[in-house]
Amino acid sequence: MCKQAPNIYDLNLSELQSIFASLGQPAYRASQLWQGLYQQLWATPEEFTTFSKPQRQTLSKYVHFGTLSPKQTLQSKDGHTIKTLFKLADNNTIETVLMSYQTRRTLCISTQVGCPIGCAFCATGQMGFIRNLSCGEIIEQAIHFARHLKAKDEKLTNIVIMGMGEPFLNYDATMEAIDILNHPLGFNFGERRFTISTVGIIPMVEKFARQKRQVNLAISLHAADDDLRSTLIPLNKKYPIQDLMQVCEDYIRITGRRISFEWALIQNLNDTPQQAKLLAGRLKNMLCHVNIIQLNPIKGYPFKGSDRERTEAFCQELRRNHIHCTVRLRRGIDINAGCGQLASQSIKAQPNQPML
Ligand code: SAH
Ligand code: SF4
């Protein structure tokens, strides 16, 4: 194995073609490899039976067949949620969660080890920022679970980029991962089946709007005024709500696509009638939907998720103002399936690095 051998999942089809060309091999060989990786979901060189044994040996000298290794897997009592902690080549860990609802198989993937934003209520945020994931490390999470499902004759139906980290601070690797998973000759996972969640990095939302992708956009709002939002999400001081709302309106105008706003309901904090009214005012006439989730309790954050009564009252107030909203179920709470909760137990806390 040559020292600098890349992770095969970091390469797109034309990069693979260049490697084959440099080995004096025809381009169709790269397509065969691509199909083996993303259609057959083969994991090791030995499985690539479309290549001769010497060819497989040559191949394994030039590329690594993946770098993630599952370290721990937990299943919720109801069996609907599976969470895997993966070890990366540098011994850092990330987590990925598979949620099964009726016919849906939704995978929640990570884009960073830790996160530099440091939201008060988030286990990943409390961990600090360690590094960005490569495009290959993002892709491998999906391929690992696609293989797991294939063994049961099932397939992933949706991928939500809502695991550890802020995807819009690792923009290029995240988009490259989407492009590779979307490739029609490979995994062929439609853009509309991805949802990317951001805390609202304004220049990146603008860039995303200009690209007019079919990927769904979710914005983590959690508060409707700057004072409260800044206590929950420190980045709000840099990108205040008014500016964020403006860029959301621009996004909808440019793309014609609906935005989902995420709201983790925290008892007696952001679940008040005043917050609901303020939110309804901000979202009036906007092509959007509000996803309400009760806060997942985490160590080191003293607040609780809202109870049913307050959750219901909050939604009623939004609906009374003609804002569409859905209360999402908290899944896998018994296995710490909330963002970053498992990995943060296995990684020593690190101080946050400066934002951006
Ligand atoms: N950084 C991105 C995506 C990862 S976080 C973002 O913030 O949008 C994915 C979602 O989980 C966000 O909406 C985030 O606010 C939410 N979240 C984080 N910690 C939570 C908790 N303890 N309870 C409920 N939701 C939480
Ligand atoms: Fe980062 Fe999102 Fe967690 Fe905030 S909620 S710390 S942006 S991962």
PDB file of N, CA and C in Angstrom, residues 3-61:
ATOM      1  N   LYS A   3       1.887   4.977   0.778  1.00  0.00           N
ATOM      2  CA  LYS A   3       1.545   5.726   1.994  1.00  0.00           C
ATOM      3  C   LYS A   3       0.400   6.706   1.795  1.00  0.00           C
ATOM      4  N   GLN A   4       0.456   7.403   0.641  1.00  0.00           N
ATOM      5  CA  GLN A   4      -0.548   8.437   0.406  1.00  0.00           C
ATOM      6  C   GLN A   4      -1.821   7.905  -0.251  1.00  0.00           C
ATOM      7  N   ALA A   5      -1.990   6.583  -0.262  1.00  0.00           N
ATOM      8  CA  ALA A   5      -3.153   6.020  -0.965  1.00  0.00           C
ATOM      9  C   ALA A   5      -4.437   6.668  -0.449  1.00  0.00           C
ATOM     10  N   PRO A   6      -5.269   7.186  -1.383  1.00  0.00           N
ATOM     11  CA  PRO A   6      -6.497   7.844  -0.927  1.00  0.00           C
ATOM     12  C   PRO A   6      -7.569   6.839  -0.506  1.00  0.00           C
ATOM     13  N   ASN A   7      -8.523   7.329   0.265  1.00  0.00           N
ATOM     14  CA  ASN A   7      -9.723   6.546   0.572  1.00  0.00           C
ATOM     15  C   ASN A   7     -10.560   6.509  -0.707  1.00  0.00           C
ATOM     16  N   ILE A   8     -10.939   5.339  -1.136  1.00  0.00           N
ATOM     17  CA  ILE A   8     -11.674   5.202  -2.399  1.00  0.00           C
ATOM     18  C   ILE A   8     -12.963   6.027  -2.393  1.00  0.00           C
ATOM     19  N   TYR A   9     -13.573   6.205  -1.207  1.00  0.00           N
ATOM     20  CA  TYR A   9     -14.831   6.964  -1.125  1.00  0.00           C
ATOM     21  C   TYR A   9     -14.603   8.478  -1.231  1.00  0.00           C
ATOM     22  N   ASP A  10     -13.322   8.888  -1.225  1.00  0.00           N
ATOM     23  CA  ASP A  10     -13.036  10.313  -1.436  1.00  0.00           C
ATOM     24  C   ASP A  10     -12.945  10.653  -2.919  1.00  0.00           C
ATOM     25  N   LEU A  11     -12.999   9.639  -3.776  1.00  0.00           N
ATOM     26  CA  LEU A  11     -12.770   9.874  -5.209  1.00  0.00           C
ATOM     27  C   LEU A  11     -14.077   9.855  -5.984  1.00  0.00           C
ATOM     28  N   ASN A  12     -14.207  10.812  -6.901  1.00  0.00           N
ATOM     29  CA  ASN A  12     -15.384  10.744  -7.779  1.00  0.00           C
ATOM     30  C   ASN A  12     -15.031   9.909  -9.014  1.00  0.00           C
ATOM     31  N   LEU A  13     -16.007   9.695  -9.883  1.00  0.00           N
ATOM     32  CA  LEU A  13     -15.789   8.780 -11.004  1.00  0.00           C
ATOM     33  C   LEU A  13     -14.657   9.262 -11.914  1.00  0.00           C
ATOM     34  N   SER A  14     -14.584  10.575 -12.168  1.00  0.00           N
ATOM     35  CA  SER A  14     -13.524  11.002 -13.103  1.00  0.00           C
ATOM     36  C   SER A  14     -12.144  10.874 -12.454  1.00  0.00           C
ATOM     37  N   GLU A  15     -12.071  11.027 -11.128  1.00  0.00           N
ATOM     38  CA  GLU A  15     -10.773  10.812 -10.454  1.00  0.00           C
ATOM     39  C   GLU A  15     -10.370   9.338 -10.523  1.00  0.00           C
ATOM     40  N   LEU A  16     -11.355   8.462 -10.395  1.00  0.00           N
ATOM     41  CA  LEU A  16     -11.048   7.027 -10.530  1.00  0.00           C
ATOM     42  C   LEU A  16     -10.582   6.711 -11.946  1.00  0.00           C
ATOM     43  N   GLN A  17     -11.245   7.364 -12.924  1.00  0.00           N
ATOM     44  CA  GLN A  17     -10.840   7.142 -14.328  1.00  0.00           C
ATOM     45  C   GLN A  17      -9.394   7.566 -14.545  1.00  0.00           C
ATOM     46  N   SER A  18      -8.984   8.674 -13.901  1.00  0.00           N
ATOM     47  CA  SER A  18      -7.591   9.133 -14.060  1.00  0.00           C
ATOM     48  C   SER A  18      -6.624   8.111 -13.472  1.00  0.00           C
ATOM     49  N   ILE A  19      -7.001   7.532 -12.326  1.00  0.00           N
ATOM     50  CA  ILE A  19      -6.121   6.521 -11.731  1.00  0.00           C
ATOM     51  C   ILE A  19      -5.980   5.331 -12.686  1.00  0.00           C
ATOM     52  N   PHE A  20      -7.096   4.895 -13.242  1.00  0.00           N
ATOM     53  CA  PHE A  20      -7.030   3.760 -14.181  1.00  0.00           C
ATOM     54  C   PHE A  20      -6.212   4.113 -15.421  1.00  0.00           C
ATOM     55  N   ALA A  21      -6.388   5.374 -15.894  1.00  0.00           N
ATOM     56  CA  ALA A  21      -5.618   5.797 -17.072  1.00  0.00           C
ATOM     57  C   ALA A  21      -4.120   5.763 -16.751  1.00  0.00           C
ATOM     58  N   SER A  22      -3.761   6.205 -15.532  1.00  0.00           N
ATOM     59  CA  SER A  22      -2.334   6.224 -15.182  1.00  0.00           C
ATOM     60  C   SER A  22      -1.775   4.805 -15.063  1.00  0.00           C
ATOM     61  N   LEU A  23      -2.673   3.825 -14.876  1.00  0.00           N
ATOM     62  CA  LEU A  23      -2.237   2.427 -14.812  1.00  0.00           C
ATOM     63  C   LEU A  23      -2.346   1.749 -16.186  1.00  0.00           C
ATOM     64  N   GLY A  24      -2.677   2.569 -17.206  1.00  0.00           N
ATOM     65  CA  GLY A  24      -2.811   2.030 -18.563  1.00  0.00           C
ATOM     66  C   GLY A  24      -4.064   1.188 -18.756  1.00  0.00           C
ATOM     67  N   GLN A  25      -5.079   1.425 -17.913  1.00  0.00           N
ATOM     68  CA  GLN A  25      -6.322   0.637 -17.983  1.00  0.00           C
ATOM     69  C   GLN A  25      -7.426   1.444 -18.658  1.00  0.00           C
ATOM     70  N   PRO A  26      -8.339   0.784 -19.356  1.00  0.00           N
ATOM     71  CA  PRO A  26      -9.429   1.517 -20.015  1.00  0.00           C
ATOM     72  C   PRO A  26     -10.417   2.118 -18.999  1.00  0.00           C
ATOM     73  N   ALA A  27     -11.145   3.165 -19.458  1.00  0.00           N
ATOM     74  CA  ALA A  27     -12.052   3.905 -18.572  1.00  0.00           C
ATOM     75  C   ALA A  27     -13.193   3.026 -18.050  1.00  0.00           C
ATOM     76  N   TYR A  28     -13.616   2.020 -18.843  1.00  0.00           N
ATOM     77  CA  TYR A  28     -14.762   1.222 -18.373  1.00  0.00           C
ATOM     78  C   TYR A  28     -14.434   0.474 -17.082  1.00  0.00           C
ATOM     79  N   ARG A  29     -13.145   0.281 -16.817  1.00  0.00           N
ATOM     80  CA  ARG A  29     -12.729  -0.376 -15.582  1.00  0.00           C
ATOM     81  C   ARG A  29     -13.130   0.479 -14.365  1.00  0.00           C
ATOM     82  N   ALA A  30     -12.993   1.795 -14.534  1.00  0.00           N
ATOM     83  CA  ALA A  30     -13.376   2.704 -13.438  1.00  0.00           C
ATOM     84  C   ALA A  30     -14.882   2.594 -13.185  1.00  0.00           C
ATOM     85  N   SER A  31     -15.657   2.496 -14.277  1.00  0.00           N
ATOM     86  CA  SER A  31     -17.117   2.364 -14.118  1.00  0.00           C
ATOM     87  C   SER A  31     -17.470   1.058 -13.415  1.00  0.00           C
ATOM     88  N   GLN A  32     -16.721  -0.005 -13.745  1.00  0.00           N
ATOM     89  CA  GLN A  32     -16.982  -1.297 -13.073  1.00  0.00           C
ATOM     90  C   GLN A  32     -16.720  -1.199 -11.577  1.00  0.00           C
ATOM     91  N   LEU A  33     -15.626  -0.491 -11.255  1.00  0.00           N
ATOM     92  CA  LEU A  33     -15.287  -0.323  -9.840  1.00  0.00           C
ATOM     93  C   LEU A  33     -16.373   0.485  -9.130  1.00  0.00           C
ATOM     94  N   TRP A  34     -16.814   1.541  -9.806  1.00  0.00           N
ATOM     95  CA  TRP A  34     -17.853   2.441  -9.278  1.00  0.00           C
ATOM     96  C   TRP A  34     -19.140   1.663  -9.004  1.00  0.00           C
ATOM     97  N   GLN A  35     -19.503   0.811  -9.966  1.00  0.00           N
ATOM     98  CA  GLN A  35     -20.725   0.006  -9.781  1.00  0.00           C
ATOM     99  C   GLN A  35     -20.565  -0.996  -8.639  1.00  0.00           C
ATOM    100  N   GLY A  36     -19.378  -1.567  -8.532  1.00  0.00           N
ATOM    101  CA  GLY A  36     -19.128  -2.502  -7.421  1.00  0.00           C
ATOM    102  C   GLY A  36     -19.284  -1.809  -6.076  1.00  0.00           C
ATOM    103  N   LEU A  37     -18.728  -0.582  -6.018  1.00  0.00           N
ATOM    104  CA  LEU A  37     -18.771   0.168  -4.753  1.00  0.00           C
ATOM    105  C   LEU A  37     -20.170   0.609  -4.397  1.00  0.00           C
ATOM    106  N   TYR A  38     -20.863   1.206  -5.385  1.00  0.00           N
ATOM    107  CA  TYR A  38     -22.104   1.919  -5.064  1.00  0.00           C
ATOM    108  C   TYR A  38     -23.387   1.186  -5.468  1.00  0.00           C
ATOM    109  N   GLN A  39     -23.266   0.151  -6.325  1.00  0.00           N
ATOM    110  CA  GLN A  39     -24.475  -0.625  -6.635  1.00  0.00           C
ATOM    111  C   GLN A  39     -24.444  -1.964  -5.888  1.00  0.00           C
ATOM    112  N   GLN A  40     -23.325  -2.662  -5.996  1.00  0.00           N
ATOM    113  CA  GLN A  40     -23.218  -3.949  -5.274  1.00  0.00           C
ATOM    114  C   GLN A  40     -22.909  -3.728  -3.795  1.00  0.00           C
ATOM    115  N   LEU A  41     -22.369  -2.573  -3.473  1.00  0.00           N
ATOM    116  CA  LEU A  41     -21.963  -2.228  -2.099  1.00  0.00           C
ATOM    117  C   LEU A  41     -20.839  -3.147  -1.596  1.00  0.00           C
ATOM    118  N   TRP A  42     -19.957  -3.546  -2.516  1.00  0.00           N
ATOM    119  CA  TRP A  42     -18.821  -4.368  -2.101  1.00  0.00           C
ATOM    120  C   TRP A  42     -17.889  -3.540  -1.218  1.00  0.00           C
ATOM    121  N   ALA A  43     -17.317  -4.210  -0.218  1.00  0.00           N
ATOM    122  CA  ALA A  43     -16.544  -3.469   0.781  1.00  0.00           C
ATOM    123  C   ALA A  43     -15.039  -3.734   0.710  1.00  0.00           C
ATOM    124  N   THR A  44     -14.651  -4.891   0.186  1.00  0.00           N
ATOM    125  CA  THR A  44     -13.220  -5.236   0.185  1.00  0.00           C
ATOM    126  C   THR A  44     -12.785  -5.580  -1.243  1.00  0.00           C
ATOM    127  N   PRO A  45     -11.481  -5.444  -1.548  1.00  0.00           N
ATOM    128  CA  PRO A  45     -11.022  -5.733  -2.913  1.00  0.00           C
ATOM    129  C   PRO A  45     -11.404  -7.146  -3.358  1.00  0.00           C
ATOM    130  N   GLU A  46     -11.386  -8.106  -2.422  1.00  0.00           N
ATOM    131  CA  GLU A  46     -11.685  -9.514  -2.778  1.00  0.00           C
ATOM    132  C   GLU A  46     -13.083  -9.673  -3.387  1.00  0.00           C
ATOM    133  N   GLU A  47     -13.990  -8.781  -2.989  1.00  0.00           N
ATOM    134  CA  GLU A  47     -15.357  -8.916  -3.503  1.00  0.00           C
ATOM    135  C   GLU A  47     -15.488  -8.476  -4.964  1.00  0.00           C
ATOM    136  N   PHE A  48     -14.484  -7.752  -5.456  1.00  0.00           N
ATOM    137  CA  PHE A  48     -14.591  -7.200  -6.819  1.00  0.00           C
ATOM    138  C   PHE A  48     -14.260  -8.275  -7.847  1.00  0.00           C
ATOM    139  N   THR A  49     -15.187  -9.192  -7.993  1.00  0.00           N
ATOM    140  CA  THR A  49     -14.958 -10.349  -8.859  1.00  0.00           C
ATOM    141  C   THR A  49     -14.997  -9.986 -10.342  1.00  0.00           C
ATOM    142  N   THR A  50     -15.370  -8.717 -10.644  1.00  0.00           N
ATOM    143  CA  THR A  50     -15.316  -8.264 -12.036  1.00  0.00           C
ATOM    144  C   THR A  50     -13.862  -7.983 -12.441  1.00  0.00           C
ATOM    145  N   PHE A  51     -12.933  -8.065 -11.471  1.00  0.00           N
ATOM    146  CA  PHE A  51     -11.505  -7.848 -11.746  1.00  0.00           C
ATOM    147  C   PHE A  51     -10.743  -9.151 -11.474  1.00  0.00           C
ATOM    148  N   SER A  52      -9.649  -9.334 -12.212  1.00  0.00           N
ATOM    149  CA  SER A  52      -8.839 -10.528 -11.953  1.00  0.00           C
ATOM    150  C   SER A  52      -8.102 -10.353 -10.615  1.00  0.00           C
ATOM    151  N   LYS A  53      -7.584 -11.444 -10.084  1.00  0.00           N
ATOM    152  CA  LYS A  53      -6.901 -11.378  -8.796  1.00  0.00           C
ATOM    153  C   LYS A  53      -5.709 -10.399  -8.831  1.00  0.00           C
ATOM    154  N   PRO A  54      -4.836 -10.498  -9.868  1.00  0.00           N
ATOM    155  CA  PRO A  54      -3.716  -9.530  -9.904  1.00  0.00           C
ATOM    156  C   PRO A  54      -4.210  -8.085  -9.989  1.00  0.00           C
ATOM    157  N   GLN A  55      -5.321  -7.874 -10.721  1.00  0.00           N
ATOM    158  CA  GLN A  55      -5.857  -6.506 -10.819  1.00  0.00           C
ATOM    159  C   GLN A  55      -6.345  -6.019  -9.451  1.00  0.00           C
ATOM    160  N   ARG A  56      -6.959  -6.923  -8.706  1.00  0.00           N
ATOM    161  CA  ARG A  56      -7.456  -6.544  -7.373  1.00  0.00           C
ATOM    162  C   ARG A  56      -6.296  -6.205  -6.448  1.00  0.00           C
ATOM    163  N   GLN A  57      -5.200  -6.984  -6.610  1.00  0.00           N
ATOM    164  CA  GLN A  57      -4.031  -6.705  -5.766  1.00  0.00           C
ATOM    165  C   GLN A  57      -3.431  -5.344  -6.098  1.00  0.00           C
ATOM    166  N   THR A  58      -3.366  -5.033  -7.405  1.00  0.00           N
ATOM    167  CA  THR A  58      -2.832  -3.726  -7.823  1.00  0.00           C
ATOM    168  C   THR A  58      -3.704  -2.619  -7.236  1.00  0.00           C
ATOM    169  N   LEU A  59      -5.016  -2.824  -7.381  1.00  0.00           N
ATOM    170  CA  LEU A  59      -5.974  -1.823  -6.907  1.00  0.00           C
ATOM    171  C   LEU A  59      -5.789  -1.534  -5.417  1.00  0.00           C
ATOM    172  N   SER A  60      -5.629  -2.602  -4.654  1.00  0.00           N
ATOM    173  CA  SER A  60      -5.551  -2.386  -3.201  1.00  0.00           C
ATOM    174  C   SER A  60      -4.239  -1.714  -2.795  1.00  0.00           C
ATOM    175  N   LYS A  61      -3.281  -1.628  -3.740  1.00  0.00           N
ATOM    176  CA  LYS A  61      -2.061  -0.865  -3.453  1.00  0.00           C
ATOM    177  C   LYS A  61      -2.306   0.630  -3.628  1.00  0.00           C
TER     178      LYS A  61
END
